[in-house]
PDB file of C-alpha atoms in Angstrom:
ATOM      1  CA  UNK X   1     119.626 -12.741 456.620  1.00 38.00           C
ATOM      2  CA  UNK X   2     116.719 -12.267 459.062  1.00 48.00           C
ATOM      3  CA  UNK X   3     113.285 -12.009 457.707  1.00 60.00           C
ATOM      4  CA  UNK X   4     112.407  -9.149 460.159  1.00 75.00           C
ATOM      5  CA  UNK X   5     115.139  -7.169 458.449  1.00 88.00           C
ATOM      6  CA  UNK X   6     114.661  -4.452 456.186  1.00 91.00           C
ATOM      7  CA  UNK X   7     114.112  -4.970 452.340  1.00 89.00           C
ATOM      8  CA  UNK X   8     116.788  -3.206 450.214  1.00 88.00           C
ATOM      9  CA  UNK X   9     115.756   0.536 449.461  1.00 90.00           C
ATOM     10  CA  UNK X  10     113.324   0.654 452.474  1.00 93.00           C
ATOM     11  CA  UNK X  11     114.635   2.518 455.587  1.00 94.00           C
ATOM     12  CA  UNK X  12     113.266   3.721 458.945  1.00 93.00           C
ATOM     13  CA  UNK X  13     114.065   7.185 460.161  1.00 93.00           C
ATOM     14  CA  UNK X  14     113.627   8.722 463.679  1.00 91.00           C
ATOM     15  CA  UNK X  15     111.540  12.116 463.260  1.00 92.00           C
ATOM     16  CA  UNK X  16     112.449  14.683 465.999  1.00 92.00           C
ATOM     17  CA  UNK X  17     109.438  14.777 468.249  1.00 87.00           C
ATOM     18  CA  UNK X  18     107.122  12.992 465.977  1.00 87.00           C
ATOM     19  CA  UNK X  19     107.884   9.204 466.161  1.00 88.00           C
ATOM     20  CA  UNK X  20     109.145   6.879 463.304  1.00 92.00           C
ATOM     21  CA  UNK X  21     108.625   7.149 459.187  1.00 93.00           C
ATOM     22  CA  UNK X  22     109.268   4.510 456.689  1.00 94.00           C
ATOM     23  CA  UNK X  23     110.937   5.772 453.423  1.00 95.00           C
ATOM     24  CA  UNK X  24     109.625   3.362 450.830  1.00 93.00           C
ATOM     25  CA  UNK X  25     111.544   2.150 448.012  1.00 89.00           C
ATOM     26  CA  UNK X  26     109.665   4.271 445.804  1.00 88.00           C
ATOM     27  CA  UNK X  27     111.130   7.619 447.787  1.00 93.00           C
ATOM     28  CA  UNK X  28     107.542   7.975 449.644  1.00 94.00           C
ATOM     29  CA  UNK X  29     107.490   8.697 453.655  1.00 95.00           C
ATOM     30  CA  UNK X  30     104.938   7.075 455.539  1.00 93.00           C
ATOM     31  CA  UNK X  31     104.117   7.617 459.166  1.00 93.00           C
ATOM     32  CA  UNK X  32     104.600   4.425 461.632  1.00 91.00           C
ATOM     33  CA  UNK X  33     102.198   3.991 464.738  1.00 88.00           C
ATOM     34  CA  UNK X  34     104.191   2.282 467.006  1.00 85.00           C
ATOM     35  CA  UNK X  35     101.769   2.053 469.620  1.00 84.00           C
ATOM     36  CA  UNK X  36     103.605   0.910 472.984  1.00 81.00           C
ATOM     37  CA  UNK X  37     106.389  -0.595 471.427  1.00 84.00           C
ATOM     38  CA  UNK X  38     109.854   0.599 472.065  1.00 85.00           C
ATOM     39  CA  UNK X  39     111.212   2.429 469.436  1.00 88.00           C
ATOM     40  CA  UNK X  40     115.053   1.304 469.949  1.00 87.00           C
ATOM     41  CA  UNK X  41     113.865  -2.447 470.051  1.00 87.00           C
ATOM     42  CA  UNK X  42     111.969  -2.055 466.800  1.00 88.00           C
ATOM     43  CA  UNK X  43     114.674  -0.455 465.200  1.00 88.00           C
ATOM     44  CA  UNK X  44     117.049  -3.027 466.267  1.00 88.00           C
ATOM     45  CA  UNK X  45     114.724  -5.691 464.763  1.00 88.00           C
ATOM     46  CA  UNK X  46     114.341  -4.092 461.443  1.00 88.00           C
ATOM     47  CA  UNK X  47     118.028  -3.813 461.247  1.00 85.00           C
ATOM     48  CA  UNK X  48     118.613  -7.402 461.820  1.00 79.00           C
ATOM     49  CA  UNK X  49     120.526  -6.718 465.187  1.00 76.00           C
ATOM     50  CA  UNK X  50     118.037  -7.539 467.574  1.00 72.00           C
ATOM     51  CA  UNK X  51     119.344  -9.365 470.923  1.00 69.00           C
ATOM     52  CA  UNK X  52     116.331  -9.336 473.005  1.00 70.00           C
ATOM     53  CA  UNK X  53     113.381 -11.339 473.450  1.00 74.00           C
ATOM     54  CA  UNK X  54     110.580 -10.299 471.085  1.00 76.00           C
ATOM     55  CA  UNK X  55     107.085  -8.870 472.476  1.00 85.00           C
ATOM     56  CA  UNK X  56     103.801  -9.284 471.073  1.00 87.00           C
ATOM     57  CA  UNK X  57     103.870  -5.730 470.090  1.00 87.00           C
ATOM     58  CA  UNK X  58     107.051  -5.941 468.361  1.00 88.00           C
ATOM     59  CA  UNK X  59     105.453  -9.003 466.285  1.00 88.00           C
ATOM     60  CA  UNK X  60     102.525  -7.178 465.451  1.00 89.00           C
ATOM     61  CA  UNK X  61     104.676  -4.229 463.863  1.00 90.00           C
ATOM     62  CA  UNK X  62     106.872  -6.567 462.083  1.00 90.00           C
ATOM     63  CA  UNK X  63     104.062  -8.477 460.574  1.00 91.00           C
ATOM     64  CA  UNK X  64     102.774  -4.988 459.560  1.00 91.00           C
ATOM     65  CA  UNK X  65     106.150  -4.243 457.569  1.00 90.00           C
ATOM     66  CA  UNK X  66     106.033  -7.912 456.261  1.00 90.00           C
ATOM     67  CA  UNK X  67     102.279  -7.524 454.929  1.00 91.00           C
ATOM     68  CA  UNK X  68     103.619  -4.250 453.282  1.00 90.00           C
ATOM     69  CA  UNK X  69     106.306  -5.846 451.656  1.00 88.00           C
ATOM     70  CA  UNK X  70     108.820  -3.907 453.390  1.00 90.00           C
ATOM     71  CA  UNK X  71     111.037  -6.930 454.571  1.00 91.00           C
ATOM     72  CA  UNK X  72     113.796  -8.686 452.838  1.00 84.00           C
ATOM     73  CA  UNK X  73     113.172 -12.068 451.375  1.00 74.00           C
ATOM     74  CA  UNK X  74     116.736 -12.886 451.655  1.00 61.00           C
ATOM     75  CA  UNK X  75     119.055 -13.145 448.750  1.00 55.00           C
ATOM     76  CA  UNK X  76     117.310 -13.372 445.448  1.00 57.00           C
ATOM     77  CA  UNK X  77     120.046 -13.439 443.001  1.00 61.00           C
ATOM     78  CA  UNK X  78     119.600 -16.360 440.646  1.00 71.00           C
ATOM     79  CA  UNK X  79     122.331 -17.904 438.679  1.00 89.00           C
ATOM     80  CA  UNK X  80     121.977 -17.316 434.841  1.00 94.00           C
ATOM     81  CA  UNK X  81     120.610 -20.751 433.645  1.00 96.00           C
ATOM     82  CA  UNK X  82     122.858 -22.757 431.215  1.00 96.00           C
ATOM     83  CA  UNK X  83     119.989 -23.218 428.850  1.00 97.00           C
ATOM     84  CA  UNK X  84     119.709 -19.548 428.177  1.00 97.00           C
ATOM     85  CA  UNK X  85     123.247 -18.402 428.303  1.00 97.00           C
ATOM     86  CA  UNK X  86     123.779 -18.200 424.381  1.00 98.00           C
ATOM     87  CA  UNK X  87     122.750 -14.771 423.431  1.00 98.00           C
ATOM     88  CA  UNK X  88     123.732 -13.142 420.107  1.00 98.00           C
ATOM     89  CA  UNK X  89     124.061  -9.556 419.430  1.00 98.00           C
ATOM     90  CA  UNK X  90     123.708  -7.956 416.132  1.00 98.00           C
ATOM     91  CA  UNK X  91     124.258  -4.336 415.174  1.00 98.00           C
ATOM     92  CA  UNK X  92     126.249  -1.316 415.974  1.00 98.00           C
ATOM     93  CA  UNK X  93     129.339  -1.928 418.341  1.00 98.00           C
ATOM     94  CA  UNK X  94     128.820   1.299 420.188  1.00 97.00           C
ATOM     95  CA  UNK X  95     125.820  -0.433 421.675  1.00 98.00           C
ATOM     96  CA  UNK X  96     126.669  -4.095 421.454  1.00 98.00           C
ATOM     97  CA  UNK X  97     130.170  -4.064 422.992  1.00 98.00           C
ATOM     98  CA  UNK X  98     129.134  -2.467 426.490  1.00 98.00           C
ATOM     99  CA  UNK X  99     125.781  -4.797 426.357  1.00 98.00           C
ATOM    100  CA  UNK X 100     128.217  -7.909 426.034  1.00 98.00           C
ATOM    101  CA  UNK X 101     130.073  -6.705 428.983  1.00 98.00           C
ATOM    102  CA  UNK X 102     127.124  -6.380 431.118  1.00 98.00           C
ATOM    103  CA  UNK X 103     125.855  -9.819 430.062  1.00 98.00           C
ATOM    104  CA  UNK X 104     129.207 -11.466 430.781  1.00 97.00           C
ATOM    105  CA  UNK X 105     128.865 -10.029 434.386  1.00 96.00           C
ATOM    106  CA  UNK X 106     125.641 -11.339 434.726  1.00 96.00           C
ATOM    107  CA  UNK X 107     126.577 -14.899 433.690  1.00 96.00           C
ATOM    108  CA  UNK X 108     125.687 -14.932 430.122  1.00 98.00           C
ATOM    109  CA  UNK X 109     127.626 -16.051 427.084  1.00 98.00           C
ATOM    110  CA  UNK X 110     127.096 -13.327 424.564  1.00 98.00           C
ATOM    111  CA  UNK X 111     128.425 -13.357 421.030  1.00 97.00           C
ATOM    112  CA  UNK X 112     128.425 -10.480 418.402  1.00 98.00           C
ATOM    113  CA  UNK X 113     127.045 -11.898 414.899  1.00 98.00           C
ATOM    114  CA  UNK X 114     126.004 -10.873 411.560  1.00 97.00           C
ATOM    115  CA  UNK X 115     122.247 -10.911 411.354  1.00 97.00           C
ATOM    116  CA  UNK X 116     122.060 -13.632 408.732  1.00 96.00           C
ATOM    117  CA  UNK X 117     123.836 -15.956 411.266  1.00 96.00           C
ATOM    118  CA  UNK X 118     121.958 -14.808 414.286  1.00 97.00           C
ATOM    119  CA  UNK X 119     120.049 -17.939 415.031  1.00 96.00           C
ATOM    120  CA  UNK X 120     122.642 -20.672 413.688  1.00 96.00           C
ATOM    121  CA  UNK X 121     122.704 -23.291 416.440  1.00 95.00           C
ATOM    122  CA  UNK X 122     119.206 -21.940 418.022  1.00 96.00           C
ATOM    123  CA  UNK X 123     120.563 -19.210 420.689  1.00 98.00           C
ATOM    124  CA  UNK X 124     118.582 -18.451 423.590  1.00 98.00           C
ATOM    125  CA  UNK X 125     118.075 -14.685 422.719  1.00 98.00           C
ATOM    126  CA  UNK X 126     118.911 -12.225 420.131  1.00 98.00           C
ATOM    127  CA  UNK X 127     119.310  -8.556 420.805  1.00 98.00           C
ATOM    128  CA  UNK X 128     119.516  -6.016 417.974  1.00 98.00           C
ATOM    129  CA  UNK X 129     120.716  -2.640 418.629  1.00 98.00           C
ATOM    130  CA  UNK X 130     120.539   0.164 415.850  1.00 98.00           C
ATOM    131  CA  UNK X 131     122.352   3.452 416.220  1.00 97.00           C
ATOM    132  CA  UNK X 132     119.978   5.090 413.937  1.00 95.00           C
ATOM    133  CA  UNK X 133     116.306   4.820 412.651  1.00 95.00           C
ATOM    134  CA  UNK X 134     115.262   1.317 411.827  1.00 96.00           C
ATOM    135  CA  UNK X 135     114.803   1.023 408.141  1.00 92.00           C
ATOM    136  CA  UNK X 136     111.565  -0.478 406.842  1.00 91.00           C
ATOM    137  CA  UNK X 137     111.575  -4.238 406.920  1.00 93.00           C
ATOM    138  CA  UNK X 138     114.791  -4.656 408.528  1.00 96.00           C
ATOM    139  CA  UNK X 139     113.189  -6.460 411.676  1.00 97.00           C
ATOM    140  CA  UNK X 140     110.528  -8.399 409.930  1.00 96.00           C
ATOM    141  CA  UNK X 141     112.134 -11.520 409.978  1.00 97.00           C
ATOM    142  CA  UNK X 142     113.582 -11.207 413.620  1.00 97.00           C
ATOM    143  CA  UNK X 143     109.870 -10.672 414.563  1.00 97.00           C
ATOM    144  CA  UNK X 144     108.913 -14.282 414.174  1.00 97.00           C
ATOM    145  CA  UNK X 145     111.821 -15.347 416.635  1.00 98.00           C
ATOM    146  CA  UNK X 146     109.407 -15.801 419.709  1.00 97.00           C
ATOM    147  CA  UNK X 147     107.213 -18.097 417.621  1.00 96.00           C
ATOM    148  CA  UNK X 148     110.452 -20.309 417.443  1.00 96.00           C
ATOM    149  CA  UNK X 149     111.019 -20.089 421.223  1.00 96.00           C
ATOM    150  CA  UNK X 150     114.027 -17.669 420.836  1.00 98.00           C
ATOM    151  CA  UNK X 151     113.911 -14.190 422.960  1.00 98.00           C
ATOM    152  CA  UNK X 152     113.960 -11.132 420.656  1.00 98.00           C
ATOM    153  CA  UNK X 153     115.008  -7.714 422.525  1.00 98.00           C
ATOM    154  CA  UNK X 154     115.929  -4.492 420.411  1.00 98.00           C
ATOM    155  CA  UNK X 155     116.722  -0.713 420.581  1.00 98.00           C
ATOM    156  CA  UNK X 156     117.269   1.914 418.128  1.00 98.00           C
ATOM    157  CA  UNK X 157     118.128   5.795 418.047  1.00 97.00           C
ATOM    158  CA  UNK X 158     116.025   8.568 416.446  1.00 97.00           C
ATOM    159  CA  UNK X 159     118.152  11.632 416.888  1.00 95.00           C
ATOM    160  CA  UNK X 160     118.618  12.407 420.357  1.00 96.00           C
ATOM    161  CA  UNK X 161     115.884   9.992 421.451  1.00 97.00           C
ATOM    162  CA  UNK X 162     116.532   6.372 421.800  1.00 98.00           C
ATOM    163  CA  UNK X 163     113.677   3.466 422.254  1.00 98.00           C
ATOM    164  CA  UNK X 164     114.201   0.138 424.268  1.00 98.00           C
ATOM    165  CA  UNK X 165     111.292  -2.041 423.293  1.00 98.00           C
ATOM    166  CA  UNK X 166     109.728  -4.640 425.243  1.00 97.00           C
ATOM    167  CA  UNK X 167     111.294  -7.883 425.063  1.00 97.00           C
ATOM    168  CA  UNK X 168     109.218 -10.743 423.085  1.00 98.00           C
ATOM    169  CA  UNK X 169     109.853 -14.078 424.371  1.00 96.00           C
ATOM    170  CA  UNK X 170     106.508 -15.872 423.246  1.00 95.00           C
ATOM    171  CA  UNK X 171     104.017 -16.045 420.442  1.00 92.00           C
ATOM    172  CA  UNK X 172     101.893 -13.190 421.196  1.00 92.00           C
ATOM    173  CA  UNK X 173     104.044 -10.755 422.758  1.00 96.00           C
ATOM    174  CA  UNK X 174     104.896  -7.158 421.472  1.00 97.00           C
ATOM    175  CA  UNK X 175     107.098  -7.133 418.261  1.00 97.00           C
ATOM    176  CA  UNK X 176     108.825  -4.128 416.457  1.00 97.00           C
ATOM    177  CA  UNK X 177     106.150  -4.079 413.942  1.00 96.00           C
ATOM    178  CA  UNK X 178     103.577  -3.748 416.782  1.00 97.00           C
ATOM    179  CA  UNK X 179     105.633  -0.865 418.285  1.00 97.00           C
ATOM    180  CA  UNK X 180     105.796   0.918 414.748  1.00 96.00           C
ATOM    181  CA  UNK X 181     101.842   0.529 414.451  1.00 95.00           C
ATOM    182  CA  UNK X 182     100.988   1.840 417.928  1.00 96.00           C
ATOM    183  CA  UNK X 183     103.564   4.773 417.628  1.00 96.00           C
ATOM    184  CA  UNK X 184     102.006   5.892 414.283  1.00 95.00           C
ATOM    185  CA  UNK X 185      98.423   5.578 416.059  1.00 95.00           C
ATOM    186  CA  UNK X 186      99.619   7.632 418.850  1.00 94.00           C
ATOM    187  CA  UNK X 187     100.780  10.512 417.123  1.00 94.00           C
ATOM    188  CA  UNK X 188      99.220  13.212 414.753  1.00 95.00           C
ATOM    189  CA  UNK X 189     102.256  13.548 412.862  1.00 95.00           C
ATOM    190  CA  UNK X 190     101.948   9.855 411.767  1.00 94.00           C
ATOM    191  CA  UNK X 191     102.548  10.688 408.001  1.00 93.00           C
ATOM    192  CA  UNK X 192     105.956  12.759 408.962  1.00 94.00           C
ATOM    193  CA  UNK X 193     107.003   9.845 411.381  1.00 94.00           C
ATOM    194  CA  UNK X 194     106.328   7.196 408.665  1.00 93.00           C
ATOM    195  CA  UNK X 195     108.470   9.492 406.063  1.00 93.00           C
ATOM    196  CA  UNK X 196     111.240   9.811 408.505  1.00 92.00           C
ATOM    197  CA  UNK X 197     111.409   6.101 409.186  1.00 92.00           C
ATOM    198  CA  UNK X 198     111.337   5.425 405.158  1.00 90.00           C
ATOM    199  CA  UNK X 199     113.773   8.257 404.485  1.00 83.00           C
ATOM    200  CA  UNK X 200     115.372   9.868 402.758  1.00 86.00           C
ATOM    201  CA  UNK X 201     116.570  12.288 405.688  1.00 84.00           C
ATOM    202  CA  UNK X 202     118.737  15.576 405.635  1.00 86.00           C
ATOM    203  CA  UNK X 203     120.661  15.737 408.809  1.00 85.00           C
ATOM    204  CA  UNK X 204     123.319  18.267 410.245  1.00 84.00           C
ATOM    205  CA  UNK X 205     126.421  17.015 412.249  1.00 87.00           C
ATOM    206  CA  UNK X 206     126.432  13.490 413.161  1.00 88.00           C
ATOM    207  CA  UNK X 207     125.343  12.612 416.695  1.00 90.00           C
ATOM    208  CA  UNK X 208     127.849  10.539 418.517  1.00 93.00           C
ATOM    209  CA  UNK X 209     126.399   8.308 421.512  1.00 95.00           C
ATOM    210  CA  UNK X 210     128.297   9.261 424.724  1.00 96.00           C
ATOM    211  CA  UNK X 211     129.886   6.626 426.809  1.00 97.00           C
ATOM    212  CA  UNK X 212     127.233   7.308 429.452  1.00 97.00           C
ATOM    213  CA  UNK X 213     124.391   7.161 427.015  1.00 97.00           C
ATOM    214  CA  UNK X 214     125.513   3.963 425.496  1.00 98.00           C
ATOM    215  CA  UNK X 215     126.070   2.584 428.827  1.00 98.00           C
ATOM    216  CA  UNK X 216     122.438   3.495 430.011  1.00 98.00           C
ATOM    217  CA  UNK X 217     121.022   1.870 426.899  1.00 98.00           C
ATOM    218  CA  UNK X 218     123.124  -1.159 427.520  1.00 98.00           C
ATOM    219  CA  UNK X 219     122.472  -1.535 431.040  1.00 97.00           C
ATOM    220  CA  UNK X 220     118.398  -1.348 430.402  1.00 97.00           C
ATOM    221  CA  UNK X 221     119.030  -4.086 427.882  1.00 98.00           C
ATOM    222  CA  UNK X 222     121.122  -6.434 430.124  1.00 98.00           C
ATOM    223  CA  UNK X 223     118.779  -5.816 433.066  1.00 96.00           C
ATOM    224  CA  UNK X 224     115.459  -6.836 430.600  1.00 96.00           C
ATOM    225  CA  UNK X 225     117.587  -9.703 429.521  1.00 97.00           C
ATOM    226  CA  UNK X 226     118.612 -10.778 433.070  1.00 96.00           C
ATOM    227  CA  UNK X 227     115.135 -10.615 434.534  1.00 95.00           C
ATOM    228  CA  UNK X 228     113.876 -12.893 431.737  1.00 96.00           C
ATOM    229  CA  UNK X 229     116.744 -15.363 431.747  1.00 97.00           C
ATOM    230  CA  UNK X 230     116.247 -15.694 435.834  1.00 95.00           C
ATOM    231  CA  UNK X 231     112.602 -15.673 436.003  1.00 93.00           C
ATOM    232  CA  UNK X 232     112.666 -12.681 438.008  1.00 89.00           C
ATOM    233  CA  UNK X 233     109.558 -10.711 438.771  1.00 83.00           C
ATOM    234  CA  UNK X 234     108.584  -7.338 437.127  1.00 82.00           C
ATOM    235  CA  UNK X 235     109.101  -4.137 438.933  1.00 76.00           C
ATOM    236  CA  UNK X 236     107.712  -0.765 438.575  1.00 72.00           C
ATOM    237  CA  UNK X 237     104.329   0.387 437.315  1.00 79.00           C
ATOM    238  CA  UNK X 238     104.266  -1.609 433.915  1.00 87.00           C
ATOM    239  CA  UNK X 239     104.865  -5.290 432.895  1.00 90.00           C
ATOM    240  CA  UNK X 240     108.081  -5.505 431.326  1.00 90.00           C
ATOM    241  CA  UNK X 241     106.838  -7.219 428.222  1.00 93.00           C
ATOM    242  CA  UNK X 242     104.354  -4.290 427.597  1.00 95.00           C
ATOM    243  CA  UNK X 243     106.672  -1.501 428.266  1.00 95.00           C
ATOM    244  CA  UNK X 244     108.172   0.748 425.700  1.00 97.00           C
ATOM    245  CA  UNK X 245     110.971   3.037 426.917  1.00 97.00           C
ATOM    246  CA  UNK X 246     112.237   6.281 425.633  1.00 98.00           C
ATOM    247  CA  UNK X 247     115.344   7.600 426.532  1.00 98.00           C
ATOM    248  CA  UNK X 248     116.509  11.255 426.124  1.00 98.00           C
ATOM    249  CA  UNK X 249     120.247  10.851 425.180  1.00 97.00           C
ATOM    250  CA  UNK X 250     120.839  14.660 426.344  1.00 96.00           C
ATOM    251  CA  UNK X 251     119.625  14.378 429.697  1.00 97.00           C
ATOM    252  CA  UNK X 252     119.504  10.603 430.201  1.00 97.00           C
ATOM    253  CA  UNK X 253     116.001  10.680 431.175  1.00 98.00           C
ATOM    254  CA  UNK X 254     113.994   7.604 430.895  1.00 97.00           C
ATOM    255  CA  UNK X 255     110.421   7.531 430.458  1.00 97.00           C
ATOM    256  CA  UNK X 256     108.054   4.333 430.174  1.00 96.00           C
ATOM    257  CA  UNK X 257     104.953   4.073 427.886  1.00 95.00           C
ATOM    258  CA  UNK X 258     102.391   1.016 427.916  1.00 96.00           C
ATOM    259  CA  UNK X 259     102.312  -0.663 424.651  1.00 96.00           C
ATOM    260  CA  UNK X 260     100.284  -3.716 423.386  1.00 94.00           C
ATOM    261  CA  UNK X 261     100.143  -6.282 420.421  1.00 93.00           C
ATOM    262  CA  UNK X 262      98.414  -5.353 417.629  1.00 91.00           C
ATOM    263  CA  UNK X 263      95.921  -7.902 416.843  1.00 84.00           C
ATOM    264  CA  UNK X 264      95.491  -9.486 413.322  1.00 76.00           C
ATOM    265  CA  UNK X 265      92.876  -7.563 410.961  1.00 65.00           C
ATOM    266  CA  UNK X 266      89.799  -9.793 410.946  1.00 52.00           C
ATOM    267  CA  UNK X 267      88.791 -10.835 407.088  1.00 58.00           C
ATOM    268  CA  UNK X 268      86.057  -8.946 405.384  1.00 54.00           C
ATOM    269  CA  UNK X 269      82.901 -11.446 405.576  1.00 62.00           C
ATOM    270  CA  UNK X 270      82.051 -12.769 401.929  1.00 64.00           C
ATOM    271  CA  UNK X 271      79.039 -10.795 400.535  1.00 63.00           C
ATOM    272  CA  UNK X 272      76.107 -13.265 399.260  1.00 57.00           C
ATOM    273  CA  UNK X 273      73.857 -12.344 396.609  1.00 51.00           C
TER     274      UNK X 273
END
């Protein structure tokens, strides 16, 4: 692939009577000041189909596209490393089954297991999916996995909202306990939320995850795990390990929220005298 070819998601459009504009991967339109350069030659260069001799003006414009990160860097797909292929899936099949299919397609070797056997043989990662609220203490032991060098990823559902928590891969990353603490601190209804988590709860008709909703959650989890396994760079406005995603299961709308680890409480100083 030519280094002067546009990156995936970036496009250039000829605006009638108004020159050229670039549509960025984020969907924004920006005006292109082409100077004396031939529009046709520039478009051919950016499409990777140029056959003529480059000119200084065309080279200047291509360098501007490169500086703005609008040019392709060539194929970036990286095979899933063998040492990270062993992924254990724990939880509800409505989520783990589509997740397993996505992970196999990417090159991983996922296996469904019970919580007590999730770390047998020391897997590279553990993913736990709960089709409901997370009972108090369920994930306490799993929160220690990153300290043992095992990546830890999870999601759960609360009514029509689902939460995909950030992947934790090293000591100091965001755990489920950190997410719970941050969510309680961020809402004025912290007593109600804590009571909801601990139960009991009275519910109406059961919620059944639709195939598209389960597929969306599985796709988000698979993408996060694939990016970690292949060391792909972060995308979007928030670092992947500091990003909590909330999914509205009625509209399949995803919103991102920053989340940070919660520091340990400092011990009280001893009183003297």
